[in-house]
Amino acid sequence: MALLSPLDASAEEVRATLAPLRNDFSVALYTAENAFAIGAVIRVAHSFLAREIILVGRSPYYEKASMGMEKFETIVRVPDDEALLAHIGNRPLLAIEKDYATTSLYDMTFPKDVVLLFGSERFGIPKHIVRKANLVVGIPIYGVNHSLPLAVASGIVMSEWARRRYRNGATA
């Protein structure tokens, strides 16, 4: 359940309070391009207490869409593919990409300390980056629409991560 923040607490105090509660996953957005969508993902990642949000490229984010949550988050900007991979290091990379998916979100297991990578709504994740992923996951969708909005897709994946992590009140 959501924590109540004292109205007079500084952003640094809120960040310090949240630090020990952070989860062992990060969210990476690969050249997402849509400032509103990036802001919305920051808001969603805050709701699930992601460790960090990694923004690849120069795309700005719309602070209004994050509802001010950006000030409580660790947002890391990396300029390109190489910097992304260097920042991730040995952590498992899970690409959410329907066109190259090898498994369904509902059939896979989340590795510990995972980085959840999402692409742009228009172009997805480039194939050369998808090849670097440890696992490529698709979100089952139905109907004639071929994709989901970035904030919705990231919310579905983070919610599924949390459902499994906190099932029946467990913390493992």
PDB file of C-alpha atoms in Angstrom:
ATOM      1  CA  MET A   1       0.000   0.000   0.000  1.00  0.00           C
ATOM      2  CA  ALA A   2       1.113   3.550  -0.643  1.00  0.00           C
ATOM      3  CA  LEU A   3       3.072   5.349   2.030  1.00  0.00           C
ATOM      4  CA  LEU A   4       1.949   8.713   3.286  1.00  0.00           C
ATOM      5  CA  SER A   5       4.607  11.372   2.928  1.00  0.00           C
ATOM      6  CA  PRO A   6       4.715  14.143   5.498  1.00  0.00           C
ATOM      7  CA  LEU A   7       3.772  17.349   3.709  1.00  0.00           C
ATOM      8  CA  ASP A   8       6.739  19.184   5.160  1.00  0.00           C
ATOM      9  CA  ALA A   9       9.343  16.543   4.200  1.00  0.00           C
ATOM     10  CA  SER A  10      11.965  17.470   1.633  1.00  0.00           C
ATOM     11  CA  ALA A  11      12.514  15.366  -1.486  1.00  0.00           C
ATOM     12  CA  GLU A  12      15.794  14.160   0.057  1.00  0.00           C
ATOM     13  CA  GLU A  13      13.988  13.030   3.224  1.00  0.00           C
ATOM     14  CA  VAL A  14      11.377  11.153   1.185  1.00  0.00           C
ATOM     15  CA  ARG A  15      14.119   9.536  -0.934  1.00  0.00           C
ATOM     16  CA  ALA A  16      15.943   8.450   2.240  1.00  0.00           C
ATOM     17  CA  THR A  17      12.743   6.942   3.643  1.00  0.00           C
ATOM     18  CA  LEU A  18      12.093   5.031   0.421  1.00  0.00           C
ATOM     19  CA  ALA A  19      15.689   3.840  -0.136  1.00  0.00           C
ATOM     20  CA  PRO A  20      15.506   0.690   2.042  1.00  0.00           C
ATOM     21  CA  LEU A  21      12.127  -0.205   0.512  1.00  0.00           C
ATOM     22  CA  ARG A  22      13.340  -0.144  -3.109  1.00  0.00           C
ATOM     23  CA  ASN A  23      12.898  -3.301  -5.153  1.00  0.00           C
ATOM     24  CA  ASP A  24      15.586  -5.217  -7.015  1.00  0.00           C
ATOM     25  CA  PHE A  25      14.592  -4.229 -10.531  1.00  0.00           C
ATOM     26  CA  SER A  26      15.383  -1.266 -12.745  1.00  0.00           C
ATOM     27  CA  VAL A  27      13.404   0.144 -15.660  1.00  0.00           C
ATOM     28  CA  ALA A  28      15.197   1.214 -18.846  1.00  0.00           C
ATOM     29  CA  LEU A  29      13.558   3.190 -21.650  1.00  0.00           C
ATOM     30  CA  TYR A  30      15.295   2.988 -25.010  1.00  0.00           C
ATOM     31  CA  THR A  31      14.858   6.241 -26.959  1.00  0.00           C
ATOM     32  CA  ALA A  32      11.220   6.426 -25.962  1.00  0.00           C
ATOM     33  CA  GLU A  33      10.778   9.811 -27.727  1.00  0.00           C
ATOM     34  CA  ASN A  34       7.352  10.569 -26.204  1.00  0.00           C
ATOM     35  CA  ALA A  35       7.927  12.969 -23.296  1.00  0.00           C
ATOM     36  CA  PHE A  36       4.464  12.339 -21.856  1.00  0.00           C
ATOM     37  CA  ALA A  37       4.920   8.538 -21.972  1.00  0.00           C
ATOM     38  CA  ILE A  38       8.343   8.778 -20.304  1.00  0.00           C
ATOM     39  CA  GLY A  39       6.886  10.913 -17.516  1.00  0.00           C
ATOM     40  CA  ALA A  40       4.054   8.432 -17.058  1.00  0.00           C
ATOM     41  CA  VAL A  41       6.528   5.521 -16.817  1.00  0.00           C
ATOM     42  CA  ILE A  42       8.485   7.428 -14.158  1.00  0.00           C
ATOM     43  CA  ARG A  43       5.261   7.745 -12.178  1.00  0.00           C
ATOM     44  CA  VAL A  44       4.497   4.019 -12.564  1.00  0.00           C
ATOM     45  CA  ALA A  45       8.080   3.023 -11.660  1.00  0.00           C
ATOM     46  CA  HIS A  46       7.782   5.143  -8.522  1.00  0.00           C
ATOM     47  CA  SER A  47       4.585   3.328  -7.578  1.00  0.00           C
ATOM     48  CA  PHE A  48       6.457   0.013  -7.699  1.00  0.00           C
ATOM     49  CA  LEU A  49       9.614   1.463  -6.079  1.00  0.00           C
ATOM     50  CA  ALA A  50      11.959   0.537  -8.909  1.00  0.00           C
ATOM     51  CA  ARG A  51      15.632   0.873  -8.005  1.00  0.00           C
ATOM     52  CA  GLU A  52      16.247   3.294 -10.874  1.00  0.00           C
ATOM     53  CA  ILE A  53      14.939   4.508 -14.197  1.00  0.00           C
ATOM     54  CA  ILE A  54      17.478   4.483 -17.022  1.00  0.00           C
ATOM     55  CA  LEU A  55      16.787   6.779 -19.971  1.00  0.00           C
ATOM     56  CA  VAL A  56      18.741   5.950 -23.117  1.00  0.00           C
ATOM     57  CA  GLY A  57      19.215   8.880 -25.474  1.00  0.00           C
ATOM     58  CA  ARG A  58      18.234  12.492 -25.246  1.00  0.00           C
ATOM     59  CA  SER A  59      14.448  12.229 -25.032  1.00  0.00           C
ATOM     60  CA  PRO A  60      13.018  14.634 -22.458  1.00  0.00           C
ATOM     61  CA  TYR A  61      10.274  13.694 -20.050  1.00  0.00           C
ATOM     62  CA  TYR A  62       7.198  15.659 -19.137  1.00  0.00           C
ATOM     63  CA  GLU A  63       7.316  16.315 -15.398  1.00  0.00           C
ATOM     64  CA  LYS A  64       3.567  16.876 -15.227  1.00  0.00           C
ATOM     65  CA  ALA A  65       3.031  13.311 -16.470  1.00  0.00           C
ATOM     66  CA  SER A  66       5.214  11.974 -13.649  1.00  0.00           C
ATOM     67  CA  MET A  67       3.057  13.925 -11.156  1.00  0.00           C
ATOM     68  CA  GLY A  68       6.208  15.142  -9.398  1.00  0.00           C
ATOM     69  CA  MET A  69       7.495  11.627  -8.706  1.00  0.00           C
ATOM     70  CA  GLU A  70      10.712  12.303 -10.648  1.00  0.00           C
ATOM     71  CA  LYS A  71      12.072  14.175  -7.627  1.00  0.00           C
ATOM     72  CA  PHE A  72      11.896  10.975  -5.550  1.00  0.00           C
ATOM     73  CA  GLU A  73      13.479   8.720  -8.178  1.00  0.00           C
ATOM     74  CA  THR A  74      16.982   7.889  -9.324  1.00  0.00           C
ATOM     75  CA  ILE A  75      16.911   8.775 -12.997  1.00  0.00           C
ATOM     76  CA  VAL A  76      20.051   7.822 -14.882  1.00  0.00           C
ATOM     77  CA  ARG A  77      20.665   9.188 -18.374  1.00  0.00           C
ATOM     78  CA  VAL A  78      22.938   7.277 -20.702  1.00  0.00           C
ATOM     79  CA  PRO A  79      23.711   8.566 -24.198  1.00  0.00           C
ATOM     80  CA  ASP A  80      23.738   5.337 -26.195  1.00  0.00           C
ATOM     81  CA  ASP A  81      23.734   1.530 -26.391  1.00  0.00           C
ATOM     82  CA  GLU A  82      27.287   1.120 -25.126  1.00  0.00           C
ATOM     83  CA  ALA A  83      26.646   3.307 -22.093  1.00  0.00           C
ATOM     84  CA  LEU A  84      23.424   1.400 -21.357  1.00  0.00           C
ATOM     85  CA  LEU A  85      25.191  -1.951 -21.448  1.00  0.00           C
ATOM     86  CA  ALA A  86      28.090  -0.616 -19.349  1.00  0.00           C
ATOM     87  CA  HIS A  87      25.666   0.777 -16.769  1.00  0.00           C
ATOM     88  CA  ILE A  88      23.752  -2.508 -16.577  1.00  0.00           C
ATOM     89  CA  GLY A  89      26.944  -4.530 -16.229  1.00  0.00           C
ATOM     90  CA  ASN A  90      26.226  -8.181 -15.392  1.00  0.00           C
ATOM     91  CA  ARG A  91      22.620  -7.646 -14.369  1.00  0.00           C
ATOM     92  CA  PRO A  92      20.107  -9.668 -16.402  1.00  0.00           C
ATOM     93  CA  LEU A  93      18.459  -7.681 -19.193  1.00  0.00           C
ATOM     94  CA  LEU A  94      14.833  -8.510 -19.970  1.00  0.00           C
ATOM     95  CA  ALA A  95      13.606  -6.922 -23.213  1.00  0.00           C
ATOM     96  CA  ILE A  96       9.864  -6.361 -23.482  1.00  0.00           C
ATOM     97  CA  GLU A  97       9.421  -6.586 -27.236  1.00  0.00           C
ATOM     98  CA  LYS A  98       6.479  -8.338 -28.856  1.00  0.00           C
ATOM     99  CA  ASP A  99       7.994  -8.658 -32.343  1.00  0.00           C
ATOM    100  CA  TYR A 100      10.967 -10.703 -31.142  1.00  0.00           C
ATOM    101  CA  ALA A 101       9.445 -12.339 -28.048  1.00  0.00           C
ATOM    102  CA  THR A 102      10.526 -15.871 -27.244  1.00  0.00           C
ATOM    103  CA  THR A 103       8.225 -16.232 -24.230  1.00  0.00           C
ATOM    104  CA  SER A 104       5.112 -14.739 -22.699  1.00  0.00           C
ATOM    105  CA  LEU A 105       5.231 -12.508 -19.625  1.00  0.00           C
ATOM    106  CA  TYR A 106       2.997 -15.051 -17.908  1.00  0.00           C
ATOM    107  CA  ASP A 107       5.250 -18.052 -18.657  1.00  0.00           C
ATOM    108  CA  MET A 108       8.633 -16.664 -17.627  1.00  0.00           C
ATOM    109  CA  THR A 109      10.522 -16.241 -14.378  1.00  0.00           C
ATOM    110  CA  PHE A 110      11.924 -12.875 -13.323  1.00  0.00           C
ATOM    111  CA  PRO A 111      15.623 -13.069 -12.492  1.00  0.00           C
ATOM    112  CA  LYS A 112      16.883 -11.215  -9.445  1.00  0.00           C
ATOM    113  CA  ASP A 113      18.303  -7.718  -9.992  1.00  0.00           C
ATOM    114  CA  VAL A 114      16.695  -7.552 -13.446  1.00  0.00           C
ATOM    115  CA  VAL A 115      16.640  -4.577 -15.803  1.00  0.00           C
ATOM    116  CA  LEU A 116      13.309  -4.282 -17.632  1.00  0.00           C
ATOM    117  CA  LEU A 117      13.936  -2.705 -21.029  1.00  0.00           C
ATOM    118  CA  PHE A 118      11.148  -1.013 -22.991  1.00  0.00           C
ATOM    119  CA  GLY A 119      11.427   0.644 -26.411  1.00  0.00           C
ATOM    120  CA  SER A 120       9.628   3.488 -28.087  1.00  0.00           C
ATOM    121  CA  GLU A 121       5.944   3.190 -28.900  1.00  0.00           C
ATOM    122  CA  ARG A 122       6.702   3.684 -32.612  1.00  0.00           C
ATOM    123  CA  PHE A 123       9.839   1.628 -33.141  1.00  0.00           C
ATOM    124  CA  GLY A 124      10.153  -0.760 -30.191  1.00  0.00           C
ATOM    125  CA  ILE A 125      13.646  -1.937 -29.259  1.00  0.00           C
ATOM    126  CA  PRO A 126      16.165  -2.249 -32.103  1.00  0.00           C
ATOM    127  CA  LYS A 127      17.096  -5.804 -33.003  1.00  0.00           C
ATOM    128  CA  HIS A 128      20.786  -5.270 -32.178  1.00  0.00           C
ATOM    129  CA  ILE A 129      19.810  -4.399 -28.586  1.00  0.00           C
ATOM    130  CA  VAL A 130      17.243  -7.204 -28.372  1.00  0.00           C
ATOM    131  CA  ARG A 131      20.081  -9.642 -29.184  1.00  0.00           C
ATOM    132  CA  LYS A 132      21.921  -8.457 -26.051  1.00  0.00           C
ATOM    133  CA  ALA A 133      18.960  -9.336 -23.796  1.00  0.00           C
ATOM    134  CA  ASN A 134      18.988 -12.430 -21.627  1.00  0.00           C
ATOM    135  CA  LEU A 135      15.290 -12.920 -22.334  1.00  0.00           C
ATOM    136  CA  VAL A 136      12.805 -11.347 -24.764  1.00  0.00           C
ATOM    137  CA  VAL A 137       9.287 -11.210 -23.406  1.00  0.00           C
ATOM    138  CA  GLY A 138       5.952 -10.413 -24.997  1.00  0.00           C
ATOM    139  CA  ILE A 139       2.812  -9.208 -23.273  1.00  0.00           C
ATOM    140  CA  PRO A 140      -0.180 -11.128 -24.624  1.00  0.00           C
ATOM    141  CA  ILE A 141      -2.629  -8.733 -26.294  1.00  0.00           C
ATOM    142  CA  TYR A 142      -5.792  -9.430 -28.239  1.00  0.00           C
ATOM    143  CA  GLY A 143      -7.764  -7.639 -30.905  1.00  0.00           C
ATOM    144  CA  VAL A 144      -6.500  -5.791 -33.939  1.00  0.00           C
ATOM    145  CA  ASN A 145      -4.315  -3.282 -32.068  1.00  0.00           C
ATOM    146  CA  HIS A 146      -0.699  -4.377 -32.457  1.00  0.00           C
ATOM    147  CA  SER A 147       0.781  -2.589 -29.430  1.00  0.00           C
ATOM    148  CA  LEU A 148       0.228  -1.059 -26.011  1.00  0.00           C
ATOM    149  CA  PRO A 149       1.067   2.444 -24.805  1.00  0.00           C
ATOM    150  CA  LEU A 150       4.481   2.540 -23.117  1.00  0.00           C
ATOM    151  CA  ALA A 151       3.104   3.424 -19.674  1.00  0.00           C
ATOM    152  CA  VAL A 152       0.528   0.631 -19.873  1.00  0.00           C
ATOM    153  CA  ALA A 153       3.067  -1.991 -20.983  1.00  0.00           C
ATOM    154  CA  SER A 154       5.520  -0.998 -18.263  1.00  0.00           C
ATOM    155  CA  GLY A 155       2.732  -1.009 -15.672  1.00  0.00           C
ATOM    156  CA  ILE A 156       1.637  -4.511 -16.683  1.00  0.00           C
ATOM    157  CA  VAL A 157       5.185  -5.854 -16.387  1.00  0.00           C
ATOM    158  CA  MET A 158       5.922  -4.116 -13.063  1.00  0.00           C
ATOM    159  CA  SER A 159       2.582  -5.259 -11.678  1.00  0.00           C
ATOM    160  CA  GLU A 160       3.305  -8.857 -12.670  1.00  0.00           C
ATOM    161  CA  TRP A 161       6.757  -8.580 -11.056  1.00  0.00           C
ATOM    162  CA  ALA A 162       5.149  -7.263  -7.844  1.00  0.00           C
ATOM    163  CA  ARG A 163       2.344  -9.840  -7.892  1.00  0.00           C
ATOM    164  CA  ARG A 164       4.881 -12.632  -7.911  1.00  0.00           C
ATOM    165  CA  ARG A 165       7.244 -10.955  -5.430  1.00  0.00           C
ATOM    166  CA  TYR A 166       4.579 -10.105  -2.858  1.00  0.00           C
ATOM    167  CA  ARG A 167       2.137 -12.970  -3.391  1.00  0.00           C
ATOM    168  CA  ASN A 168       0.328 -13.946  -0.182  1.00  0.00           C
ATOM    169  CA  GLY A 169       2.261 -11.298   1.741  1.00  0.00           C
ATOM    170  CA  ALA A 170       5.593 -12.990   0.982  1.00  0.00           C
ATOM    171  CA  THR A 171       8.690 -10.949   0.337  1.00  0.00           C
ATOM    172  CA  ALA A 172      10.604 -13.444  -1.776  1.00  0.00           C
TER     173      ALA A 172
END
